[in-house]
PDB file of C-alpha atoms in Angstrom:
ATOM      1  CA  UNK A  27      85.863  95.009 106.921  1.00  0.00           C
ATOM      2  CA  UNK A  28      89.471  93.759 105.691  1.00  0.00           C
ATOM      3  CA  UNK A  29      90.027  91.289 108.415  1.00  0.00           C
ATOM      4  CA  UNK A  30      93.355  92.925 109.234  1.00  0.00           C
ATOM      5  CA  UNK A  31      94.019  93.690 112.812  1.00  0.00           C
ATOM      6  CA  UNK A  32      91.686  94.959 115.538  1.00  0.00           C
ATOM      7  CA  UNK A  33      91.084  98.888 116.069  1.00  0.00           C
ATOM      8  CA  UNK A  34      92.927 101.243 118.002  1.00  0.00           C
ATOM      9  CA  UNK A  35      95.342  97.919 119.071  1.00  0.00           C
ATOM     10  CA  UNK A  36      97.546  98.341 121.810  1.00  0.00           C
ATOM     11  CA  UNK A  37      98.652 102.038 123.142  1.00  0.00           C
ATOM     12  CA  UNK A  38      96.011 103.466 120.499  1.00  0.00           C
ATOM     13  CA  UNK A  39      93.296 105.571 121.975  1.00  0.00           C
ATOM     14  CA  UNK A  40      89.807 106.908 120.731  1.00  0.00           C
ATOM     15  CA  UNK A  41      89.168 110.389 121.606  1.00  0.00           C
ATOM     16  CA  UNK A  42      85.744 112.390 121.543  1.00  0.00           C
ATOM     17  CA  UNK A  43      84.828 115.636 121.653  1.00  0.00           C
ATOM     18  CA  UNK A  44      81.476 117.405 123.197  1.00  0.00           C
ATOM     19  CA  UNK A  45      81.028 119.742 119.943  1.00  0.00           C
ATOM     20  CA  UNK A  46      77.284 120.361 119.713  1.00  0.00           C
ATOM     21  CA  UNK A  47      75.886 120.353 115.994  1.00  0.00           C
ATOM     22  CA  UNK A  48      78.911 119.274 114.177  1.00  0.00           C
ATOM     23  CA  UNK A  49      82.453 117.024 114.515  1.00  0.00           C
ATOM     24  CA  UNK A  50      85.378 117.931 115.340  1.00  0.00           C
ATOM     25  CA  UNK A  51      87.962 117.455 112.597  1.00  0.00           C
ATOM     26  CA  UNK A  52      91.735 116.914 113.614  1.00  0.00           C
ATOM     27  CA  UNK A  53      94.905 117.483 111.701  1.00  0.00           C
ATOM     28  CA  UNK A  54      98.000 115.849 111.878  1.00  0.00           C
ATOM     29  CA  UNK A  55     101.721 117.646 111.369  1.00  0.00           C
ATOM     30  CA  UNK A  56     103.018 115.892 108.368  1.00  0.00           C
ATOM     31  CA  UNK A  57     107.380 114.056 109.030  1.00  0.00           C
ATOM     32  CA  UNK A  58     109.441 113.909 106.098  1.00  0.00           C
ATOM     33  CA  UNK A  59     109.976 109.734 104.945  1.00  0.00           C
ATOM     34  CA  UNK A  60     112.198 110.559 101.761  1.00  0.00           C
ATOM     35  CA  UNK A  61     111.764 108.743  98.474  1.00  0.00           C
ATOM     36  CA  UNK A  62     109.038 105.940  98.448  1.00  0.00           C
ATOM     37  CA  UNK A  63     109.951 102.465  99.325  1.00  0.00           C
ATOM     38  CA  UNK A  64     107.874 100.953  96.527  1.00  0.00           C
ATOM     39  CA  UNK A  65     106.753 102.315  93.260  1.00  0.00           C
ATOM     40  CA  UNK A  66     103.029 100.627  93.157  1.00  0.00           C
ATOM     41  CA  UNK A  67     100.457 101.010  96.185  1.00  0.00           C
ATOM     42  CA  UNK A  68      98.076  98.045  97.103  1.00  0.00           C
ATOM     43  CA  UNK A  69      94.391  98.422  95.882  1.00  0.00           C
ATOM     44  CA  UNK A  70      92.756  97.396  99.075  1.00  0.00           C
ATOM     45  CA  UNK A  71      89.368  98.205  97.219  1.00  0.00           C
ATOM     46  CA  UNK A  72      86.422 100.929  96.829  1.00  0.00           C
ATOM     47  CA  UNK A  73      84.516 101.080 100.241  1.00  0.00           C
ATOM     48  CA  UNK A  74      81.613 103.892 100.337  1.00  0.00           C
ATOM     49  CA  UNK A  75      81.984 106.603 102.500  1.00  0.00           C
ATOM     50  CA  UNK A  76      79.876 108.866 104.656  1.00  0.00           C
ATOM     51  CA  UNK A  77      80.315 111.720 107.519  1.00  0.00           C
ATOM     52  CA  UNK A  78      82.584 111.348 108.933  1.00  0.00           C
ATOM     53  CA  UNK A  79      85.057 110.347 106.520  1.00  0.00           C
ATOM     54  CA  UNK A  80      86.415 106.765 106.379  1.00  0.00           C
ATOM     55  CA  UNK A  81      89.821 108.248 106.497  1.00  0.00           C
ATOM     56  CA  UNK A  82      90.004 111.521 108.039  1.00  0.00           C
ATOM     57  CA  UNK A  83      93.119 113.803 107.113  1.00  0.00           C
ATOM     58  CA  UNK A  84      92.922 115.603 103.696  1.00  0.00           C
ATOM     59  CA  UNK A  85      95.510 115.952 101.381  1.00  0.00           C
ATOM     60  CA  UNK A  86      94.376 118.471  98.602  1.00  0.00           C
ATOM     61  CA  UNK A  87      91.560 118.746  96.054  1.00  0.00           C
ATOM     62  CA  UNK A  88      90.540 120.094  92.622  1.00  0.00           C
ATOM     63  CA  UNK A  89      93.736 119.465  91.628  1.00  0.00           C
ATOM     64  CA  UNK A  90      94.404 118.939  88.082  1.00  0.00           C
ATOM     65  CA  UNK A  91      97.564 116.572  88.524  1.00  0.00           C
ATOM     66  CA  UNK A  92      95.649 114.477  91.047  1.00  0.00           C
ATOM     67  CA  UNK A  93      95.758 110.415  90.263  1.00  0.00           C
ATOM     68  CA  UNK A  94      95.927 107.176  92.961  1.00  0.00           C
ATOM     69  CA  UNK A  95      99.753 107.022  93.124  1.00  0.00           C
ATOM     70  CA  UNK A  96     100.188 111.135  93.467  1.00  0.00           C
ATOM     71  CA  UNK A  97      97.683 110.547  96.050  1.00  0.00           C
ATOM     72  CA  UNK A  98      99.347 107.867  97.255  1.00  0.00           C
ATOM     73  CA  UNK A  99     103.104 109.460  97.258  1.00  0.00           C
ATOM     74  CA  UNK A 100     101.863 112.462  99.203  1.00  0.00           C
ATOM     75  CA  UNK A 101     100.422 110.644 101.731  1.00  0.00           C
ATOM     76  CA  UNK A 102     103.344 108.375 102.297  1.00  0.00           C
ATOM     77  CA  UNK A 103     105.919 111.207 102.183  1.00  0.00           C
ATOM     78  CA  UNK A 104     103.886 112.642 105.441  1.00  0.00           C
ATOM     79  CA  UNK A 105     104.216 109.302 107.089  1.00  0.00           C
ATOM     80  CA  UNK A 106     100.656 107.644 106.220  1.00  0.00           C
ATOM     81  CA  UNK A 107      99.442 103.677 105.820  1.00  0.00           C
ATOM     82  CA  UNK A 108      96.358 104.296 103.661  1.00  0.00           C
ATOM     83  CA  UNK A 109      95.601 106.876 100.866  1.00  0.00           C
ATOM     84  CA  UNK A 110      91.829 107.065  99.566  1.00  0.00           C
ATOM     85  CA  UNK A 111      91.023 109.274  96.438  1.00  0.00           C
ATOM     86  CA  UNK A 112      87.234 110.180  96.183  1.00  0.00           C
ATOM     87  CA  UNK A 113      85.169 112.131  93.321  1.00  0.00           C
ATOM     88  CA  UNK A 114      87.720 111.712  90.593  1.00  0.00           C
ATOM     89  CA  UNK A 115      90.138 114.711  92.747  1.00  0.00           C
ATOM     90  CA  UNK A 116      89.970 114.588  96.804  1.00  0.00           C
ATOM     91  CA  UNK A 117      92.830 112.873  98.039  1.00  0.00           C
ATOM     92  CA  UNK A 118      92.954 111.651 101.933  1.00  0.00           C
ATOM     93  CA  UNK A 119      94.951 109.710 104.153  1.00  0.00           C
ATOM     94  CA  UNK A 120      95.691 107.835 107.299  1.00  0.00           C
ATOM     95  CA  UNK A 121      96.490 105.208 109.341  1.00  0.00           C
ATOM     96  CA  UNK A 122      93.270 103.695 109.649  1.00  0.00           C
ATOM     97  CA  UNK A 123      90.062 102.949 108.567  1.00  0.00           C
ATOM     98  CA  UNK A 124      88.019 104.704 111.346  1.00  0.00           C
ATOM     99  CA  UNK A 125      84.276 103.750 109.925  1.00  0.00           C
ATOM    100  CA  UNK A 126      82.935 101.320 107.856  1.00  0.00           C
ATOM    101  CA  UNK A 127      79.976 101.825 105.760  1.00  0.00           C
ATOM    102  CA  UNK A 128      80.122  98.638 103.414  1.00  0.00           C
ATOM    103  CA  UNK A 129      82.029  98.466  99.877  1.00  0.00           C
ATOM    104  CA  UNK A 130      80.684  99.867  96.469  1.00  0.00           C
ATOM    105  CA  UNK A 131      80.757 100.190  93.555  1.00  0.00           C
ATOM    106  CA  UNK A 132      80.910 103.393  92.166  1.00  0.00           C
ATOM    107  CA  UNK A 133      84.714 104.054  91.885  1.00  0.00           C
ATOM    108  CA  UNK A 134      84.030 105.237  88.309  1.00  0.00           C
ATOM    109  CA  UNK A 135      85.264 108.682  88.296  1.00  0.00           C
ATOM    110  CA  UNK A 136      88.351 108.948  86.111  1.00  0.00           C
ATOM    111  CA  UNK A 137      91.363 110.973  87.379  1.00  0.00           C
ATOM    112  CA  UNK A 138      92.123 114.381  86.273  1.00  0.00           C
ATOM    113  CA  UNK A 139      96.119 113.655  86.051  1.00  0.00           C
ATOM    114  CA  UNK A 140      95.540 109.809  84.527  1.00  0.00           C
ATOM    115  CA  UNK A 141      92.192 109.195  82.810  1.00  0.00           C
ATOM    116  CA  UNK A 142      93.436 105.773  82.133  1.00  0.00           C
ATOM    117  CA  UNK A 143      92.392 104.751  85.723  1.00  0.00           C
ATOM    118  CA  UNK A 144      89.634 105.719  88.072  1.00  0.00           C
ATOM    119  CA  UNK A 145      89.644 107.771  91.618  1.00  0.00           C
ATOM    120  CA  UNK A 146      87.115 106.606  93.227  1.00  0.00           C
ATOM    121  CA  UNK A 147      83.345 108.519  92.628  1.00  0.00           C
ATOM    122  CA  UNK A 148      80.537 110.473  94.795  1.00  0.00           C
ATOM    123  CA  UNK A 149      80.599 108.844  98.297  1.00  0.00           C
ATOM    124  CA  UNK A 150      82.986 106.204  96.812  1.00  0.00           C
ATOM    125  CA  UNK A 151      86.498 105.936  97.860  1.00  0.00           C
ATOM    126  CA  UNK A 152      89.567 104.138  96.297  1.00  0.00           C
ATOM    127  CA  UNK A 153      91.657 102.727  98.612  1.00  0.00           C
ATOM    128  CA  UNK A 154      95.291 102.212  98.866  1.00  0.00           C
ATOM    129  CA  UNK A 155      97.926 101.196 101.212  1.00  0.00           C
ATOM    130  CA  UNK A 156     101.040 103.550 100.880  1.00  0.00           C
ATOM    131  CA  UNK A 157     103.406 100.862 101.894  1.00  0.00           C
ATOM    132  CA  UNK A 158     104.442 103.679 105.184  1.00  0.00           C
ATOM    133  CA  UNK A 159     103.828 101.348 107.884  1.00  0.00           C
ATOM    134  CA  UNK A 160     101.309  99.134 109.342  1.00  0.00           C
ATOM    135  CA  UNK A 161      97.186 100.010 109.597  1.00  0.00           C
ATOM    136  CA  UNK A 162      93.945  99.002 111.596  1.00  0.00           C
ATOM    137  CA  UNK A 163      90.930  98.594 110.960  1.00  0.00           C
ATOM    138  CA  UNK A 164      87.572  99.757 112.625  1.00  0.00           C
ATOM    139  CA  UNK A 165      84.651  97.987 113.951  1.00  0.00           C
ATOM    140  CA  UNK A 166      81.540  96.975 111.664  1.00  0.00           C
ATOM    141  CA  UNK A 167      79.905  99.068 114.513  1.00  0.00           C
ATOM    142  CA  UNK A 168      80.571 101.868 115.957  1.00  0.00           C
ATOM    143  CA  UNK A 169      79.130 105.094 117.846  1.00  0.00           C
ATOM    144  CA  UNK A 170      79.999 107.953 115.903  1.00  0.00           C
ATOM    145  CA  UNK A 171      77.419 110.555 118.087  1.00  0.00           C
ATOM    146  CA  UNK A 172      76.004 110.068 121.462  1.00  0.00           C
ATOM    147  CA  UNK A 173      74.372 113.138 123.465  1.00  0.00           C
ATOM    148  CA  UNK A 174      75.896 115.775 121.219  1.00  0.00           C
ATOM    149  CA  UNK A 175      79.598 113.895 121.362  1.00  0.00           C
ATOM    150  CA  UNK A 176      81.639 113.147 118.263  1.00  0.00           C
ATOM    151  CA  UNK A 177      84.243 110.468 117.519  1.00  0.00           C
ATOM    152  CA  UNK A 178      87.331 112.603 116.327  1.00  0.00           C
ATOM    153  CA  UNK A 179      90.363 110.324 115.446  1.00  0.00           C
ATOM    154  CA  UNK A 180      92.023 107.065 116.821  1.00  0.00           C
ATOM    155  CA  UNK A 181      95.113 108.376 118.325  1.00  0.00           C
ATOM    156  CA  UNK A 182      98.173 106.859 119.952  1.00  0.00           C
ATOM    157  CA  UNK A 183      99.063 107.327 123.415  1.00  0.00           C
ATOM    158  CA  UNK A 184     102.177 107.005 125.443  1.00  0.00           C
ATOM    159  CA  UNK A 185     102.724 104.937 128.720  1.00  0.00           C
ATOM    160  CA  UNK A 186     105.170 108.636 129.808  1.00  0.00           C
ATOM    161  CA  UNK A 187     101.942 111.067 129.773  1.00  0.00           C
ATOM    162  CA  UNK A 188      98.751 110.260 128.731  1.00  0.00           C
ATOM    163  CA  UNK A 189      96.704 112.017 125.790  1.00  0.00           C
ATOM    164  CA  UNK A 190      93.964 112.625 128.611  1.00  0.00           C
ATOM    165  CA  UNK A 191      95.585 112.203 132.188  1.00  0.00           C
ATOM    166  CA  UNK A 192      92.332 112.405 133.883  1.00  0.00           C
ATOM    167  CA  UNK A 193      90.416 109.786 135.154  1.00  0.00           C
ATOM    168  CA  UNK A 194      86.518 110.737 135.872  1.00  0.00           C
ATOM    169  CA  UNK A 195      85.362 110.433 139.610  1.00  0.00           C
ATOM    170  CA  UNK A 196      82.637 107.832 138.890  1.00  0.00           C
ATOM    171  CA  UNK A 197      84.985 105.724 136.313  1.00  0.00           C
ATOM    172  CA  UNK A 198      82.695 102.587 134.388  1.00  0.00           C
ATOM    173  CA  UNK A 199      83.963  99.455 136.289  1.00  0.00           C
ATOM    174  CA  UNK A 200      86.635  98.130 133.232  1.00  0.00           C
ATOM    175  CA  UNK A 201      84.040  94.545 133.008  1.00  0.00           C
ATOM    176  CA  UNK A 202      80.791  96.690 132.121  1.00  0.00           C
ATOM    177  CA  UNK A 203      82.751  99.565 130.148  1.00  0.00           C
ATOM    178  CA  UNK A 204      80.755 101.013 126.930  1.00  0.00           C
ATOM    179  CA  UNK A 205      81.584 104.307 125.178  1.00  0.00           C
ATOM    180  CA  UNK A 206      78.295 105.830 126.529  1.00  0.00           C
ATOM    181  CA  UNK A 207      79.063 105.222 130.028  1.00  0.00           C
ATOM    182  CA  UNK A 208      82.626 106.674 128.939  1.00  0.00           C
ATOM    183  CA  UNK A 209      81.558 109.672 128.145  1.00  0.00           C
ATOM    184  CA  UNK A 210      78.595 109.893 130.654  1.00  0.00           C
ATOM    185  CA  UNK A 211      81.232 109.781 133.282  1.00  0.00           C
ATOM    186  CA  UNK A 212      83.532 112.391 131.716  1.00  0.00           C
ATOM    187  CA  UNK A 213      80.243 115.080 130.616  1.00  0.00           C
ATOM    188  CA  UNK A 214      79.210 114.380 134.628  1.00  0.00           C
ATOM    189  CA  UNK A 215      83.045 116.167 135.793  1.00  0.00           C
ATOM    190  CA  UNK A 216      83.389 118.671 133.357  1.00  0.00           C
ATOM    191  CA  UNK A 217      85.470 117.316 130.791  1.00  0.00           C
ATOM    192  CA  UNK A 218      84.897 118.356 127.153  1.00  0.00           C
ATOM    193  CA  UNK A 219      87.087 115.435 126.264  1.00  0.00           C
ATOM    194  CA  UNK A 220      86.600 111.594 126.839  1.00  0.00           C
ATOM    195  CA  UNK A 221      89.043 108.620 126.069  1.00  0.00           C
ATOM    196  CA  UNK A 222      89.166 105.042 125.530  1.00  0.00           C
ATOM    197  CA  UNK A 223      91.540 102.560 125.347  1.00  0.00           C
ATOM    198  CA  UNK A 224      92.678  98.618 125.851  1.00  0.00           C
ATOM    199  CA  UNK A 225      89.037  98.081 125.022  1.00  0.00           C
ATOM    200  CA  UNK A 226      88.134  98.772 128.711  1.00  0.00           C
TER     201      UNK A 226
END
């Protein structure tokens, strides 16, 4: 999609959850990063977006003062890569682009706090990156459902405990590994949780 670095790259996981008829959304606690470190966030463009969301966490709507760098600022100050604004007032964030349903062209939607410039449009977002840190980029394709599963969030994992410490009885050999047989393996022991990582 941007050709920046590959998804979920080293100790980053992908985590589903059995949640029949809808997906699971997944906060994040906010960390204070003091003033910004640069006064102008990078365009990175207007991709179109879907359900899920192309970046996941919210960050406030319907609100009057709302423009790309406010949008931008918040989501830095709580420790985010990208900021997206969407419908002229919805303002999101994260640290990766977790879907990608091609580019468009309807970031026409002026900003309630700067009319001057546009935030993004209906199923349009306007993309930014908040200068916070570094961010990946997903797959052009990618199973967001399978067998009433539902791709939550990319999330990083630690080499001192696991996100998901379990390993299912009858694990995919790592050669032949697909997310289906991932969570096939997981749904067969119980778990209402599956995992992937390393790419295997």
């Amino acid at each position: 999609m941007l050709g920046r670095s590959s998804f979920c790259a080293l100790l980053f996981a992908v985590i589903l959850y059995y949640s029949p008829g809808a997906v699971a959304l997944v906060g994040a606690s906010s960390r204070e990063l003091g003033a910004r470190q640069t006064e102008n966030p990078v365009f990175l463009g207007c991709f179109a977006d879907g359900s899920p969301r192309i970046l996941r966490h919210g960050a406030g709507s319907n609100l009057a003062e709302t423009s790309f760098a406010s949008c931008a600022d918040t989501c830095f100050q709580a420790g985010y890569a990208l900021a997206g604004v969407e419908n002229g007032h919805e303002c999101y964030c994260g640290n990766a682009f977790l879907y990608d349903y091609g580019t468009s062209t309807g970031c026409t939607s002026p900003c309630p706090g700067d009319a001057s410039n546009t935030c993004g449009g209906p199923g349009a977002m306007q993309v930014y990156s908040t200068g916070a840190g570094p961010y990946t980029t997903g797959p052009a394709s990618f199973v967001l459902t399978y067998n009433g599963w539902n791709v939550t969030e990319c999330w990083e994992d630690g080499v001192g405990g696991r996100t998901l410490p379990h390993t299912p009885t009858n694990n995919p050999p790592s050669a032949s590994m697909t997310v289906e047989k991932c969570i096939d393996a997981c749904a067969a022991d119980g778990y209402t949780s599956a995992g992937l990582e390393w790419g295997q």
